Amino acid sequence: MEGDIATMGAYIGAGLASVGMGGAAVGVGNVVGNFLAGALRNPSAAAGQTATMFIGIAFAEALGIFSFLVALLLMFAV
Amino acid sequence: MATDVNGAAEQSGGLVFHPMDQFIIKPLFGDGAVGMFTVTNITLWMAITVLATIALLVLGSSGRSTIPGRMQSIAELAYGFIRKMVEDVAGRDALPYFPYIMTIFMFVVMANFVGLLPGAFTSTSHIGVTAVLAMLVFISVTAIGFIKHGAGFLSLFWISAAPLPLRPILALIEVISYFVRPVSHSIRLAGNMMAGHAVMKVFAAFAPMIIISTGIGLVVTPLSILAIAAIYALEILVAFIQAYVFTILTCVYLKDALHPAH
């Protein structure tokens, strides 16, 4: 148990930043859920839109990645 | 990063091994410092990745039988899959760039799958590797945009469909999001691979609990072995999906460069 308050703050901050990933989880779930809701109503059109779904997932996930980035920066760069 | 992780492993005494130990870059020969041109374990596994890709595609397409064998099927499937993706997402005029996108996809998917072999090193779990891939995409896509459209490429940031007072604000946001692309592009892949492998190692550290204490071990060991199997199956899916997402985003960026006007 050694270290200083700055390190402690960095670790706590990294943990808090990880909470942002929950937002990404909500976003990705929202995208896929809405895709599935639409796909079950019109299954014939679903196959053509899977790529769009993955692009939507990627953009929703990007903001969760920034929270991960903040956590990494606090852990290793600050 | 490697030294920090190493130091953290020495301080914490809880787990048998630290879950981040698998990402430490070591020189392949000797114990010297890792320099710019040192041959390390990541070099070895990237070379294996490239060789595996060449083996799959060259050997797979060398037979050219009418009824494809297993290897030829996989090679043809990968080719047709990426070609269709480029056509659908980026448009027909993006087909000259298909070899580049195919190369990116084959390298990333093969690196992800090779990294899933027990004892292997996942080269795509390092931001250094994925950042190079993402920067190559970013720079080449920007260059293609400026070569094809000249200054007209900047209309990507000037959204003519929006009301005039909003356009400067939107342009600022578009510029920021354009330059953030390589960051999210690279960290998405590296973060997903790193997180998945770290989770597997965490459960792997709980698996030998039965050696320490029979009472808790009887419950924890079978559960953690089951969890490793389940997460391994999930990781096979993630390995493919992340390569797919990386490639499809490359196609999206390429489409923006080829058709900058909104």
Tab-separated table of C-alpha atoms in Angstrom:
chain	number	residue	atom	x	y	z
A	1	MET	CA	0.000	0.000	0.000
A	2	GLU	CA	2.148	2.818	-1.258
A	3	GLY	CA	1.809	5.622	-3.759
A	4	ASP	CA	0.513	9.148	-3.533
A	5	ILE	CA	-2.804	10.910	-3.794
A	6	ALA	CA	-2.224	11.767	-7.461
A	7	THR	CA	-1.917	8.066	-8.340
A	8	MET	CA	-5.007	7.304	-6.309
A	9	GLY	CA	-6.889	10.051	-8.115
A	10	ALA	CA	-5.727	8.711	-11.480
A	11	TYR	CA	-6.923	5.206	-10.627
A	12	ILE	CA	-10.272	6.437	-9.310
A	13	GLY	CA	-10.657	8.574	-12.414
A	14	ALA	CA	-9.877	5.583	-14.624
A	15	GLY	CA	-12.542	3.591	-12.833
A	16	LEU	CA	-15.052	6.406	-13.213
A	17	ALA	CA	-14.201	6.738	-16.906
A	18	SER	CA	-15.084	3.070	-17.379
A	19	VAL	CA	-18.667	3.945	-16.455
A	20	GLY	CA	-18.880	5.620	-19.867
A	21	MET	CA	-18.685	2.191	-21.483
A	22	GLY	CA	-22.136	1.530	-20.066
A	23	GLY	CA	-23.394	4.305	-22.313
A	24	ALA	CA	-21.825	2.571	-25.302
A	25	ALA	CA	-23.551	-0.646	-24.234
A	26	VAL	CA	-26.917	1.137	-24.165
A	27	GLY	CA	-26.215	2.667	-27.573
A	28	VAL	CA	-25.187	-0.610	-29.207
A	29	GLY	CA	-28.167	-2.399	-27.649
A	30	ASN	CA	-30.450	0.318	-28.951
A	31	VAL	CA	-29.079	0.016	-32.497
A	32	VAL	CA	-29.318	-3.767	-32.617
A	33	GLY	CA	-32.697	-3.850	-30.880
A	34	ASN	CA	-34.211	-1.422	-33.343
A	35	PHE	CA	-32.631	-3.281	-36.246
A	36	LEU	CA	-34.136	-6.531	-35.005
A	37	ALA	CA	-37.529	-4.922	-34.495
A	38	GLY	CA	-37.461	-3.670	-38.063
A	39	ALA	CA	-36.008	-6.889	-39.438
A	40	LEU	CA	-38.736	-9.041	-37.919
A	41	ARG	CA	-41.404	-6.873	-39.545
A	42	ASN	CA	-39.801	-7.025	-42.966
A	43	PRO	CA	-37.328	-9.929	-43.015
A	44	SER	CA	-36.771	-9.707	-46.775
A	45	ALA	CA	-35.234	-6.232	-46.460
A	46	ALA	CA	-33.098	-7.123	-43.428
A	47	ALA	CA	-30.199	-8.789	-45.247
A	48	GLY	CA	-29.387	-5.637	-47.194
A	49	GLN	CA	-29.185	-3.537	-44.049
A	50	THR	CA	-26.805	-5.606	-41.917
A	51	ALA	CA	-23.864	-3.517	-43.102
A	52	THR	CA	-25.700	-0.360	-42.047
A	53	MET	CA	-26.338	-1.950	-38.655
A	54	PHE	CA	-22.636	-2.656	-38.183
A	55	ILE	CA	-21.752	0.909	-39.181
A	56	GLY	CA	-24.284	2.150	-36.617
A	57	ILE	CA	-22.808	-0.150	-33.977
A	58	ALA	CA	-19.326	1.122	-34.794
A	59	PHE	CA	-20.357	4.764	-34.405
A	60	ALA	CA	-22.248	4.108	-31.172
A	61	GLU	CA	-19.275	2.172	-29.856
A	62	ALA	CA	-16.812	4.933	-30.752
A	63	LEU	CA	-17.956	7.084	-27.844
A	64	GLY	CA	-17.520	4.214	-25.422
A	65	ILE	CA	-14.019	3.825	-26.806
A	66	PHE	CA	-13.227	7.397	-25.797
A	67	SER	CA	-14.039	6.564	-22.189
A	68	PHE	CA	-11.696	3.590	-22.474
A	69	LEU	CA	-9.113	5.943	-23.947
A	70	VAL	CA	-9.521	8.335	-21.013
A	71	ALA	CA	-9.070	5.411	-18.610
A	72	LEU	CA	-5.920	4.291	-20.441
A	73	LEU	CA	-4.524	7.823	-20.438
A	74	LEU	CA	-5.139	8.164	-16.702
A	75	MET	CA	-3.552	4.797	-15.992
A	76	PHE	CA	-0.434	5.088	-18.146
A	77	ALA	CA	0.028	8.636	-19.414
A	78	VAL	CA	-0.814	11.008	-16.544
B	1	MET	CA	3.018	0.421	-21.045
B	2	ALA	CA	4.725	-2.927	-20.752
B	3	THR	CA	6.932	-1.877	-17.882
B	4	ASP	CA	3.987	-0.394	-15.984
B	5	VAL	CA	2.035	-3.609	-16.330
B	6	ASN	CA	5.070	-5.562	-15.201
B	7	GLY	CA	5.422	-3.373	-12.126
B	8	ALA	CA	1.747	-3.771	-11.295
B	9	ALA	CA	2.120	-7.556	-11.517
B	10	GLU	CA	4.875	-7.515	-8.943
B	11	GLN	CA	2.842	-5.424	-6.497
B	12	SER	CA	-0.411	-7.393	-6.646
B	13	GLY	CA	-0.155	-10.808	-5.092
B	14	GLY	CA	-3.715	-12.010	-5.687
B	15	LEU	CA	-3.642	-13.815	-9.006
B	16	VAL	CA	-1.195	-16.505	-10.092
B	17	PHE	CA	-0.249	-14.343	-13.071
B	18	HIS	CA	-1.281	-10.895	-14.120
B	19	PRO	CA	-3.943	-10.856	-16.875
B	20	MET	CA	-2.015	-8.185	-18.776
B	21	ASP	CA	1.242	-10.178	-18.808
B	22	GLN	CA	0.311	-11.703	-22.159
B	23	PHE	CA	0.638	-8.319	-23.868
B	24	ILE	CA	4.244	-7.642	-22.810
B	25	ILE	CA	6.566	-7.277	-25.787
B	26	LYS	CA	9.772	-9.261	-25.309
B	27	PRO	CA	12.804	-9.537	-27.590
B	28	LEU	CA	12.820	-12.873	-29.366
B	29	PHE	CA	16.572	-13.378	-28.981
B	30	GLY	CA	18.338	-12.455	-25.747
B	31	ASP	CA	17.091	-10.152	-23.020
B	32	GLY	CA	18.156	-6.750	-24.333
B	33	ALA	CA	16.044	-3.626	-24.460
B	34	VAL	CA	13.344	-3.349	-27.135
B	35	GLY	CA	14.571	-0.879	-29.724
B	36	MET	CA	13.228	0.295	-33.057
B	37	PHE	CA	14.446	-2.730	-35.030
B	38	THR	CA	14.486	-5.428	-32.331
B	39	VAL	CA	12.899	-8.694	-33.410
B	40	THR	CA	10.240	-9.284	-30.754
B	41	ASN	CA	7.447	-11.772	-30.173
B	42	ILE	CA	5.004	-9.387	-31.882
B	43	THR	CA	7.263	-9.413	-34.975
B	44	LEU	CA	7.202	-13.194	-34.977
B	45	TRP	CA	3.419	-13.428	-34.726
B	46	MET	CA	2.845	-10.746	-37.355
B	47	ALA	CA	5.145	-12.686	-39.672
B	48	ILE	CA	3.136	-15.848	-38.927
B	49	THR	CA	-0.031	-13.876	-39.696
B	50	VAL	CA	1.307	-12.729	-43.064
B	51	LEU	CA	2.537	-16.221	-43.924
B	52	ALA	CA	-0.835	-17.722	-42.966
B	53	THR	CA	-2.642	-15.172	-45.148
B	54	ILE	CA	-0.352	-15.902	-48.097
B	55	ALA	CA	-0.748	-19.645	-47.564
B	56	LEU	CA	-4.535	-19.405	-47.463
B	57	LEU	CA	-4.934	-17.155	-50.495
B	58	VAL	CA	-2.118	-18.445	-52.721
B	59	LEU	CA	-2.581	-22.134	-51.997
B	60	GLY	CA	-6.337	-21.681	-52.007
B	61	SER	CA	-6.403	-20.128	-55.460
B	62	SER	CA	-3.650	-22.252	-57.019
B	63	GLY	CA	-5.819	-25.329	-57.670
B	64	ARG	CA	-8.731	-23.551	-59.346
B	65	SER	CA	-10.885	-26.663	-59.459
B	66	THR	CA	-14.509	-26.339	-60.532
B	67	ILE	CA	-15.619	-28.018	-57.326
B	68	PRO	CA	-13.638	-26.096	-54.710
B	69	GLY	CA	-11.953	-27.861	-51.830
B	70	ARG	CA	-12.041	-26.547	-48.288
B	71	MET	CA	-9.163	-24.104	-48.718
B	72	GLN	CA	-10.388	-22.802	-52.066
B	73	SER	CA	-13.874	-22.324	-50.619
B	74	ILE	CA	-12.542	-20.176	-47.784
B	75	ALA	CA	-10.366	-18.119	-50.133
B	76	GLU	CA	-13.230	-17.575	-52.591
B	77	LEU	CA	-15.656	-16.805	-49.777
B	78	ALA	CA	-13.331	-14.156	-48.326
B	79	TYR	CA	-12.745	-12.606	-51.757
B	80	GLY	CA	-16.441	-12.504	-52.656
B	81	PHE	CA	-17.408	-11.222	-49.205
B	82	ILE	CA	-15.034	-8.252	-49.283
B	83	ARG	CA	-15.717	-7.456	-52.934
B	84	LYS	CA	-19.444	-7.326	-52.248
B	85	MET	CA	-18.835	-5.168	-49.160
B	86	VAL	CA	-16.752	-2.655	-51.139
B	87	GLU	CA	-19.399	-2.535	-53.881
B	88	ASP	CA	-22.319	-2.161	-51.484
B	89	VAL	CA	-20.817	0.308	-49.020
B	90	ALA	CA	-18.341	2.374	-51.046
B	91	GLY	CA	-19.861	2.038	-54.506
B	92	ARG	CA	-18.621	0.612	-57.807
B	93	ASP	CA	-16.044	3.348	-58.359
B	94	ALA	CA	-14.268	2.221	-55.185
B	95	LEU	CA	-13.368	-1.121	-56.775
B	96	PRO	CA	-9.846	0.061	-57.829
B	97	TYR	CA	-9.091	0.234	-54.084
B	98	PHE	CA	-10.425	-3.269	-53.454
B	99	PRO	CA	-6.958	-4.935	-53.209
B	100	TYR	CA	-5.972	-2.571	-50.397
B	101	ILE	CA	-9.179	-3.213	-48.452
B	102	MET	CA	-8.849	-6.953	-49.030
B	103	THR	CA	-5.279	-6.807	-47.679
B	104	ILE	CA	-6.418	-4.941	-44.563
B	105	PHE	CA	-9.243	-7.372	-43.925
B	106	MET	CA	-7.129	-10.494	-44.432
B	107	PHE	CA	-4.355	-9.175	-42.192
B	108	VAL	CA	-6.676	-8.117	-39.379
B	109	VAL	CA	-8.883	-11.206	-39.438
B	110	MET	CA	-5.872	-13.509	-39.635
B	111	ALA	CA	-4.067	-11.669	-36.817
B	112	ASN	CA	-7.196	-11.954	-34.665
B	113	PHE	CA	-7.597	-15.666	-35.352
B	114	VAL	CA	-3.881	-16.480	-34.993
B	115	GLY	CA	-3.944	-14.626	-31.672
B	116	LEU	CA	-6.677	-16.965	-30.453
B	117	LEU	CA	-4.355	-19.982	-30.663
B	118	PRO	CA	-3.343	-20.988	-27.130
B	119	GLY	CA	0.010	-19.439	-26.293
B	120	ALA	CA	-0.058	-17.107	-29.272
B	121	PHE	CA	0.496	-13.376	-29.160
B	122	THR	CA	-2.347	-11.193	-30.459
B	123	SER	CA	-0.601	-8.537	-32.511
B	124	THR	CA	-3.849	-6.586	-33.049
B	125	SER	CA	-4.241	-6.155	-29.268
B	126	HIS	CA	-1.522	-3.501	-29.406
B	127	ILE	CA	-2.610	0.029	-30.236
B	128	GLY	CA	0.755	0.496	-31.953
B	129	VAL	CA	-0.166	-2.068	-34.598
B	130	THR	CA	-3.760	-0.975	-35.157
B	131	ALA	CA	-2.795	2.720	-35.096
B	132	VAL	CA	-0.486	2.146	-38.054
B	133	LEU	CA	-3.286	0.401	-39.953
B	134	ALA	CA	-5.759	3.170	-39.092
B	135	MET	CA	-3.316	5.974	-39.935
B	136	LEU	CA	-2.571	4.347	-43.292
B	137	VAL	CA	-6.302	4.299	-44.019
B	138	PHE	CA	-6.730	7.880	-42.800
B	139	ILE	CA	-3.814	9.294	-44.799
B	140	SER	CA	-4.562	7.377	-47.979
B	141	VAL	CA	-8.287	8.220	-47.835
B	142	THR	CA	-7.532	11.927	-47.308
B	143	ALA	CA	-5.008	11.843	-50.155
B	144	ILE	CA	-7.519	10.111	-52.454
B	145	GLY	CA	-10.118	12.731	-51.576
B	146	PHE	CA	-7.825	15.650	-52.386
B	147	ILE	CA	-6.449	14.047	-55.560
B	148	LYS	CA	-9.926	13.200	-56.908
B	149	HIS	CA	-11.722	16.404	-55.939
B	150	GLY	CA	-9.043	18.973	-55.109
B	151	ALA	CA	-10.393	21.655	-52.797
B	152	GLY	CA	-13.883	20.294	-53.445
B	153	PHE	CA	-13.077	17.588	-50.929
B	154	LEU	CA	-13.573	20.210	-48.212
B	155	SER	CA	-17.306	20.230	-49.039
B	156	LEU	CA	-17.361	17.078	-46.895
B	157	PHE	CA	-17.252	19.450	-43.912
B	158	TRP	CA	-19.606	22.073	-45.337
B	159	ILE	CA	-23.044	20.452	-45.163
B	160	SER	CA	-25.156	22.215	-47.791
B	161	ALA	CA	-28.338	20.502	-46.620
B	162	ALA	CA	-28.221	22.267	-43.234
B	163	PRO	CA	-29.539	25.834	-42.641
B	164	LEU	CA	-26.875	28.459	-43.299
B	165	PRO	CA	-26.408	29.713	-39.692
B	166	LEU	CA	-25.819	26.150	-38.515
B	167	ARG	CA	-23.206	25.316	-41.134
B	168	PRO	CA	-20.096	26.790	-39.411
B	169	ILE	CA	-20.936	24.945	-36.182
B	170	LEU	CA	-21.560	21.715	-38.059
B	171	ALA	CA	-18.335	22.231	-40.011
B	172	LEU	CA	-16.410	22.473	-36.740
B	173	ILE	CA	-18.024	19.284	-35.454
B	174	GLU	CA	-17.373	17.512	-38.767
B	175	VAL	CA	-13.711	18.528	-38.745
B	176	ILE	CA	-13.268	17.253	-35.180
B	177	SER	CA	-15.023	13.985	-35.952
B	178	TYR	CA	-12.932	13.602	-39.102
B	179	PHE	CA	-9.665	13.855	-37.186
B	180	VAL	CA	-10.905	11.595	-34.394
B	181	ARG	CA	-11.551	8.817	-36.929
B	182	PRO	CA	-8.102	7.162	-36.788
B	183	VAL	CA	-8.258	7.204	-32.961
B	184	SER	CA	-11.592	5.413	-32.683
B	185	HIS	CA	-10.775	3.239	-35.694
B	186	SER	CA	-7.604	1.868	-34.101
B	187	ILE	CA	-8.645	1.732	-30.452
B	188	ARG	CA	-11.880	-0.111	-31.277
B	189	LEU	CA	-9.938	-3.059	-32.650
B	190	ALA	CA	-7.112	-2.984	-30.096
B	191	GLY	CA	-9.474	-2.470	-27.162
B	192	ASN	CA	-11.779	-5.295	-28.163
B	193	MET	CA	-8.952	-7.765	-28.680
B	194	MET	CA	-7.141	-6.716	-25.492
B	195	ALA	CA	-10.271	-6.797	-23.333
B	196	GLY	CA	-11.346	-10.224	-24.581
B	197	HIS	CA	-7.961	-11.803	-24.031
B	198	ALA	CA	-7.595	-10.165	-20.608
B	199	VAL	CA	-10.992	-11.582	-19.543
B	200	MET	CA	-9.892	-15.061	-20.640
B	201	LYS	CA	-6.704	-14.697	-18.602
B	202	VAL	CA	-8.629	-13.528	-15.541
B	203	PHE	CA	-10.707	-16.706	-15.613
B	204	ALA	CA	-7.584	-18.738	-16.374
B	205	ALA	CA	-6.069	-17.340	-13.181
B	206	PHE	CA	-9.091	-18.565	-11.195
B	207	ALA	CA	-9.001	-22.033	-12.783
B	208	PRO	CA	-6.180	-23.540	-10.639
B	209	MET	CA	-8.047	-22.589	-7.434
B	210	ILE	CA	-8.553	-26.285	-6.675
B	211	ILE	CA	-4.797	-26.606	-6.005
B	212	ILE	CA	-4.939	-23.888	-3.348
B	213	SER	CA	-8.142	-24.896	-1.569
B	214	THR	CA	-10.251	-27.962	-2.345
B	215	GLY	CA	-13.424	-26.532	-0.798
B	216	ILE	CA	-13.726	-23.375	-2.902
B	217	GLY	CA	-11.851	-24.993	-5.769
B	218	LEU	CA	-14.552	-27.630	-6.374
B	219	VAL	CA	-16.963	-24.800	-7.198
B	220	VAL	CA	-14.665	-22.211	-8.752
B	221	THR	CA	-12.496	-24.407	-10.988
B	222	PRO	CA	-15.250	-26.045	-13.115
B	223	LEU	CA	-17.104	-22.734	-13.342
B	224	SER	CA	-14.049	-20.839	-14.547
B	225	ILE	CA	-13.133	-23.559	-17.063
B	226	LEU	CA	-16.694	-23.351	-18.422
B	227	ALA	CA	-16.392	-19.569	-18.522
B	228	ILE	CA	-13.111	-19.784	-20.474
B	229	ALA	CA	-14.770	-22.062	-23.037
B	230	ALA	CA	-17.758	-19.717	-23.364
B	231	ILE	CA	-15.628	-16.591	-23.657
B	232	TYR	CA	-13.347	-18.332	-26.153
B	233	ALA	CA	-16.382	-19.030	-28.336
B	234	LEU	CA	-17.442	-15.406	-27.989
B	235	GLU	CA	-13.926	-14.275	-28.866
B	236	ILE	CA	-14.000	-16.245	-32.134
B	237	LEU	CA	-17.117	-14.256	-33.019
B	238	VAL	CA	-15.559	-10.970	-31.867
B	239	ALA	CA	-12.358	-11.668	-33.812
B	240	PHE	CA	-14.348	-11.859	-37.034
B	241	ILE	CA	-16.775	-9.030	-36.262
B	242	GLN	CA	-14.019	-6.603	-35.327
B	243	ALA	CA	-12.140	-7.349	-38.549
B	244	TYR	CA	-15.428	-6.858	-40.413
B	245	VAL	CA	-16.117	-3.560	-38.633
B	246	PHE	CA	-12.573	-2.338	-39.269
B	247	THR	CA	-12.958	-3.095	-42.983
B	248	ILE	CA	-16.463	-1.691	-43.323
B	249	LEU	CA	-15.363	1.565	-41.686
B	250	THR	CA	-12.504	1.742	-44.172
B	251	CYS	CA	-15.137	1.428	-46.914
B	252	VAL	CA	-17.265	4.170	-45.309
B	253	TYR	CA	-14.285	6.528	-45.105
B	254	LEU	CA	-13.398	5.715	-48.701
B	255	LYS	CA	-16.964	6.493	-49.771
B	256	ASP	CA	-16.690	9.892	-48.043
B	257	ALA	CA	-13.495	10.589	-49.981
B	258	LEU	CA	-14.965	9.530	-53.325
B	259	HIS	CA	-18.297	11.337	-52.850
B	260	PRO	CA	-17.586	14.223	-50.451
B	261	ALA	CA	-20.758	16.215	-51.215
B	262	HIS	CA	-23.536	15.392	-48.797
